[in-house]
Amino acid sequence: MSYRFVSDLHTHTIASGHAYCTLREMAKAASDKGLELLGITEHAPQMPGSCQNFYFQNLKVVPREMYGIRLLLGCEANILDSEGHLDLSEKILQSMDVVIASLHIPCMKPGTRRENTDAYLAAMKNPYVNIIGHPDDGRYEVDYRALVEGAKEYGKVLEINNHSLQPNCTRQNAVVNDTCMLNLCREYGVPVIINSDAHFDTLIGEFDEAAALLESLDFPEELVLNRSVDALKGYINRDLWK
């Protein structure tokens, strides 16, 4: 099966502190690669060197279209504990076009399997969270059946992060963990989204590792949300269809 991807909703600009291109450079790269929709999701404040609250509060000044591509301006919020607390206020979160919630080593040290799973499930209860970012990191042991059941219950999207699957990534056991998660997503009918996690413009829309994994599992295309912009309807905070 050959998969088509029209969006990349997890990318970072120089504003995140450890990425290297501007917003315009990222948008131009996405346009040049033929994408229809680009998400700019900067790291939230607890990530060292990243954006502070005022950055997210001021996103209203940024146009939502550049170089013929539509933009979603949001955040990658950090899950801080097993209760699912995030490092942005509810007021800021509700103003985001898209919210990814992720576990990062500088922000929450890996706990027990139960604690890590609880952290994801509690974050899913937040009405402004759309996507659980890179839940494949083996440094955080997770009950994947509980994770997929939670995504189904709360209407959230699980991410297949292409960077996780690359050999130079510090996350561990992504292929095994993503395989387990994808098989459960098929069983429960839970959608996934393929994202690059690009920190440089050349990496936008690069999904080779993720696509190869989907193909090896013959994963249903109808469960891959970035197959079309319309498929994302109801799974992001901004209404693209008005």
Tab-separated table of C-alpha atoms in Angstrom:
chain	number	residue	atom	x	y	z
A	1	MET	CA	0.000	0.000	0.000
A	2	SER	CA	1.255	3.494	-0.848
A	3	TYR	CA	0.357	6.217	1.638
A	4	ARG	CA	-0.201	9.880	0.810
A	5	PHE	CA	0.456	12.546	3.449
A	6	VAL	CA	-0.770	16.126	2.988
A	7	SER	CA	0.160	17.568	6.384
A	8	ASP	CA	2.906	17.645	8.977
A	9	LEU	CA	1.612	18.918	12.321
A	10	HIS	CA	4.669	18.494	14.568
A	11	THR	CA	7.522	20.850	13.681
A	12	HIS	CA	9.721	23.371	15.490
A	13	THR	CA	11.329	26.687	14.550
A	14	ILE	CA	14.258	28.562	16.040
A	15	ALA	CA	11.840	29.810	18.708
A	16	SER	CA	12.007	26.400	20.408
A	17	GLY	CA	15.644	27.002	21.263
A	18	HIS	CA	17.129	23.824	19.788
A	19	ALA	CA	15.761	24.074	16.240
A	20	TYR	CA	17.415	26.019	13.461
A	21	CYS	CA	14.999	27.624	10.964
A	22	THR	CA	12.494	30.453	10.994
A	23	LEU	CA	8.750	30.107	10.628
A	24	ARG	CA	8.926	31.470	7.084
A	25	GLU	CA	11.653	28.999	6.146
A	26	MET	CA	9.591	26.114	7.512
A	27	ALA	CA	6.455	27.262	5.678
A	28	LYS	CA	8.360	27.676	2.402
A	29	ALA	CA	9.848	24.185	2.729
A	30	ALA	CA	6.420	22.695	3.400
A	31	SER	CA	5.005	24.483	0.364
A	32	ASP	CA	7.892	23.353	-1.834
A	33	LYS	CA	7.257	19.758	-0.786
A	34	GLY	CA	3.596	19.990	-1.785
A	35	LEU	CA	2.027	19.805	1.654
A	36	GLU	CA	-1.348	21.434	2.225
A	37	LEU	CA	-1.143	22.015	5.968
A	38	LEU	CA	1.766	22.690	8.317
A	39	GLY	CA	1.689	22.703	12.104
A	40	ILE	CA	4.215	24.827	13.976
A	41	THR	CA	4.203	23.423	17.499
A	42	GLU	CA	6.900	25.040	19.580
A	43	HIS	CA	8.123	23.512	22.809
A	44	ALA	CA	6.359	24.897	25.870
A	45	PRO	CA	8.172	26.733	28.722
A	46	GLN	CA	9.515	23.823	30.791
A	47	MET	CA	11.716	22.651	27.930
A	48	PRO	CA	15.106	24.302	28.500
A	49	GLY	CA	15.669	27.318	26.252
A	50	SER	CA	12.188	27.316	24.769
A	51	CYS	CA	9.317	29.784	24.441
A	52	GLN	CA	7.702	31.544	27.360
A	53	ASN	CA	3.996	32.277	27.773
A	54	PHE	CA	4.062	35.559	25.887
A	55	TYR	CA	5.223	33.829	22.711
A	56	PHE	CA	2.092	31.675	22.648
A	57	GLN	CA	-0.165	34.553	23.683
A	58	ASN	CA	1.086	36.621	20.740
A	59	LEU	CA	0.594	34.031	17.982
A	60	LYS	CA	-2.492	35.975	16.927
A	61	VAL	CA	-0.212	38.297	14.932
A	62	VAL	CA	1.002	35.482	12.645
A	63	PRO	CA	-0.912	34.863	9.379
A	64	ARG	CA	-2.498	31.454	8.979
A	65	GLU	CA	-1.400	31.096	5.364
A	66	MET	CA	2.043	31.481	3.802
A	67	TYR	CA	3.331	30.429	0.380
A	68	GLY	CA	-0.077	28.935	-0.382
A	69	ILE	CA	0.020	26.561	2.595
A	70	ARG	CA	-2.309	26.722	5.576
A	71	LEU	CA	-0.686	26.982	9.001
A	72	LEU	CA	-1.715	25.629	12.370
A	73	LEU	CA	0.036	27.475	15.174
A	74	GLY	CA	0.177	25.564	18.415
A	75	CYS	CA	2.456	23.992	20.977
A	76	GLU	CA	4.091	20.836	22.148
A	77	ALA	CA	3.146	20.975	25.816
A	78	ASN	CA	5.140	19.045	28.372
A	79	ILE	CA	3.409	16.522	30.604
A	80	LEU	CA	4.878	17.225	34.028
A	81	ASP	CA	3.637	14.405	36.245
A	82	SER	CA	1.445	11.314	36.467
A	83	GLU	CA	-1.568	13.567	37.090
A	84	GLY	CA	-1.195	14.930	33.566
A	85	HIS	CA	-0.425	18.539	34.447
A	86	LEU	CA	0.868	20.568	31.495
A	87	ASP	CA	3.206	23.557	31.458
A	88	LEU	CA	0.772	25.995	29.834
A	89	SER	CA	-2.376	27.456	31.359
A	90	GLU	CA	-5.841	26.445	30.220
A	91	LYS	CA	-6.328	29.960	28.802
A	92	ILE	CA	-3.273	29.622	26.564
A	93	LEU	CA	-4.070	26.045	25.581
A	94	GLN	CA	-7.560	26.946	24.458
A	95	SER	CA	-6.134	29.608	22.117
A	96	MET	CA	-3.881	27.109	20.305
A	97	ASP	CA	-4.798	25.736	16.877
A	98	VAL	CA	-3.346	22.358	17.832
A	99	VAL	CA	-1.895	20.979	21.076
A	100	ILE	CA	0.523	18.064	21.253
A	101	ALA	CA	1.187	16.656	24.734
A	102	SER	CA	4.469	14.795	25.187
A	103	LEU	CA	6.820	13.352	27.747
A	104	HIS	CA	10.370	14.751	27.680
A	105	ILE	CA	13.254	13.766	29.942
A	106	PRO	CA	14.044	17.348	31.095
A	107	CYS	CA	10.435	17.853	32.185
A	108	MET	CA	9.348	14.517	33.695
A	109	LYS	CA	11.724	11.742	34.609
A	110	PRO	CA	10.550	8.261	33.601
A	111	GLY	CA	8.440	6.622	36.276
A	112	THR	CA	6.913	3.192	36.613
A	113	ARG	CA	4.844	1.680	33.831
A	114	ARG	CA	1.728	2.697	35.723
A	115	GLU	CA	2.939	6.242	36.374
A	116	ASN	CA	3.926	6.823	32.745
A	117	THR	CA	0.647	5.424	31.469
A	118	ASP	CA	-1.332	7.492	33.974
A	119	ALA	CA	0.508	10.628	32.823
A	120	TYR	CA	-0.649	10.090	29.233
A	121	LEU	CA	-4.193	9.144	30.202
A	122	ALA	CA	-4.573	12.156	32.469
A	123	ALA	CA	-3.295	14.476	29.734
A	124	MET	CA	-5.896	13.000	27.373
A	125	LYS	CA	-8.620	14.252	29.675
A	126	ASN	CA	-7.609	17.831	28.896
A	127	PRO	CA	-10.146	19.044	26.319
A	128	TYR	CA	-7.545	21.142	24.461
A	129	VAL	CA	-5.039	18.326	23.898
A	130	ASN	CA	-5.330	16.897	20.398
A	131	ILE	CA	-2.328	14.635	19.897
A	132	ILE	CA	-0.168	12.497	22.174
A	133	GLY	CA	3.363	13.075	20.915
A	134	HIS	CA	5.897	10.268	20.389
A	135	PRO	CA	4.387	7.776	22.896
A	136	ASP	CA	6.858	5.229	21.509
A	137	ASP	CA	9.844	6.259	23.647
A	138	GLY	CA	10.922	3.104	25.456
A	139	ARG	CA	12.550	5.152	28.189
A	140	TYR	CA	8.948	5.610	29.374
A	141	GLU	CA	7.477	2.138	29.752
A	142	VAL	CA	3.796	2.254	28.812
A	143	ASP	CA	0.758	-0.029	28.843
A	144	TYR	CA	-0.122	0.368	25.159
A	145	ARG	CA	-3.514	-1.282	25.387
A	146	ALA	CA	-4.523	1.181	28.105
A	147	LEU	CA	-3.083	4.033	26.014
A	148	VAL	CA	-5.085	3.071	22.928
A	149	GLU	CA	-8.231	2.501	24.960
A	150	GLY	CA	-7.771	5.967	26.459
A	151	ALA	CA	-7.314	7.559	23.041
A	152	LYS	CA	-10.541	5.942	21.896
A	153	GLU	CA	-12.435	7.029	25.005
A	154	TYR	CA	-11.262	10.647	24.905
A	155	GLY	CA	-11.129	11.107	21.130
A	156	LYS	CA	-7.394	11.770	20.953
A	157	VAL	CA	-4.865	11.030	18.225
A	158	LEU	CA	-1.703	8.985	18.765
A	159	GLU	CA	1.394	10.068	16.909
A	160	ILE	CA	3.771	7.953	14.874
A	161	ASN	CA	6.841	10.150	15.035
A	162	ASN	CA	9.179	9.648	12.105
A	163	HIS	CA	12.154	10.976	14.039
A	164	SER	CA	11.651	8.320	16.732
A	165	LEU	CA	12.204	5.663	14.077
A	166	GLN	CA	15.497	7.085	12.837
A	167	PRO	CA	18.767	5.517	14.024
A	168	ASN	CA	20.141	8.766	15.453
A	169	CYS	CA	17.182	9.370	17.760
A	170	THR	CA	17.759	9.071	21.507
A	171	ARG	CA	14.325	7.531	22.060
A	172	GLN	CA	14.441	3.788	22.541
A	173	ASN	CA	12.622	0.767	21.056
A	174	ALA	CA	10.407	2.881	18.816
A	175	VAL	CA	9.940	0.258	16.107
A	176	VAL	CA	8.782	-2.387	18.588
A	177	ASN	CA	6.604	0.058	20.505
A	178	ASP	CA	5.039	1.628	17.416
A	179	THR	CA	4.325	-1.827	15.998
A	180	CYS	CA	2.500	-2.785	19.179
A	181	MET	CA	0.598	0.512	19.243
A	182	LEU	CA	-0.391	0.365	15.577
A	183	ASN	CA	-1.728	-3.173	15.898
A	184	LEU	CA	-3.840	-2.063	18.857
A	185	CYS	CA	-5.015	1.017	16.967
A	186	ARG	CA	-6.202	-1.251	14.171
A	187	GLU	CA	-7.993	-3.462	16.717
A	188	TYR	CA	-9.751	-0.514	18.390
A	189	GLY	CA	-10.217	1.685	15.316
A	190	VAL	CA	-8.125	4.497	16.819
A	191	PRO	CA	-6.621	7.030	14.381
A	192	VAL	CA	-2.959	7.941	14.206
A	193	ILE	CA	-1.079	10.823	12.674
A	194	ILE	CA	2.336	10.672	11.038
A	195	ASN	CA	4.573	13.622	11.906
A	196	SER	CA	8.201	14.490	11.225
A	197	ASP	CA	9.074	16.334	14.463
A	198	ALA	CA	11.268	18.451	12.176
A	199	HIS	CA	13.762	20.772	13.820
A	200	PHE	CA	15.181	21.840	10.430
A	201	ASP	CA	13.338	22.753	7.245
A	202	THR	CA	14.745	19.917	5.117
A	203	LEU	CA	13.091	17.400	7.450
A	204	ILE	CA	9.527	18.644	6.981
A	205	GLY	CA	7.329	16.012	5.384
A	206	GLU	CA	10.003	13.337	5.706
A	207	PHE	CA	8.039	10.217	6.612
A	208	ASP	CA	10.047	7.388	5.052
A	209	GLU	CA	10.569	5.337	8.213
A	210	ALA	CA	6.984	5.760	9.394
A	211	ALA	CA	5.552	4.953	5.968
A	212	ALA	CA	7.680	1.816	5.734
A	213	LEU	CA	6.376	0.650	9.104
A	214	LEU	CA	2.760	1.293	8.083
A	215	GLU	CA	3.330	-0.643	4.869
A	216	SER	CA	4.931	-3.577	6.668
A	217	LEU	CA	1.833	-3.855	8.872
A	218	ASP	CA	-0.639	-3.153	6.050
A	219	PHE	CA	-2.100	-0.508	8.356
A	220	PRO	CA	-5.507	0.828	7.214
A	221	GLU	CA	-5.150	4.138	5.377
A	222	GLU	CA	-8.486	5.314	6.745
A	223	LEU	CA	-6.940	5.421	10.242
A	224	VAL	CA	-4.118	7.755	9.119
A	225	LEU	CA	-5.453	11.275	9.646
A	226	ASN	CA	-2.938	13.190	7.549
A	227	ARG	CA	-4.071	11.379	4.418
A	228	SER	CA	-6.257	14.471	3.840
A	229	VAL	CA	-7.095	17.791	5.459
A	230	ASP	CA	-10.739	16.736	5.754
A	231	ALA	CA	-9.755	13.682	7.793
A	232	LEU	CA	-8.428	16.015	10.505
A	233	LYS	CA	-11.826	17.616	11.005
A	234	GLY	CA	-12.878	17.244	14.621
A	235	TYR	CA	-9.363	16.394	15.837
A	236	ILE	CA	-7.831	19.888	15.978
A	237	ASN	CA	-8.875	23.037	17.823
A	238	ARG	CA	-9.033	25.400	14.830
A	239	ASP	CA	-11.920	25.146	12.398
A	240	LEU	CA	-10.316	25.047	8.963
A	241	TRP	CA	-13.648	24.643	7.219
A	242	LYS	CA	-15.299	27.997	7.982
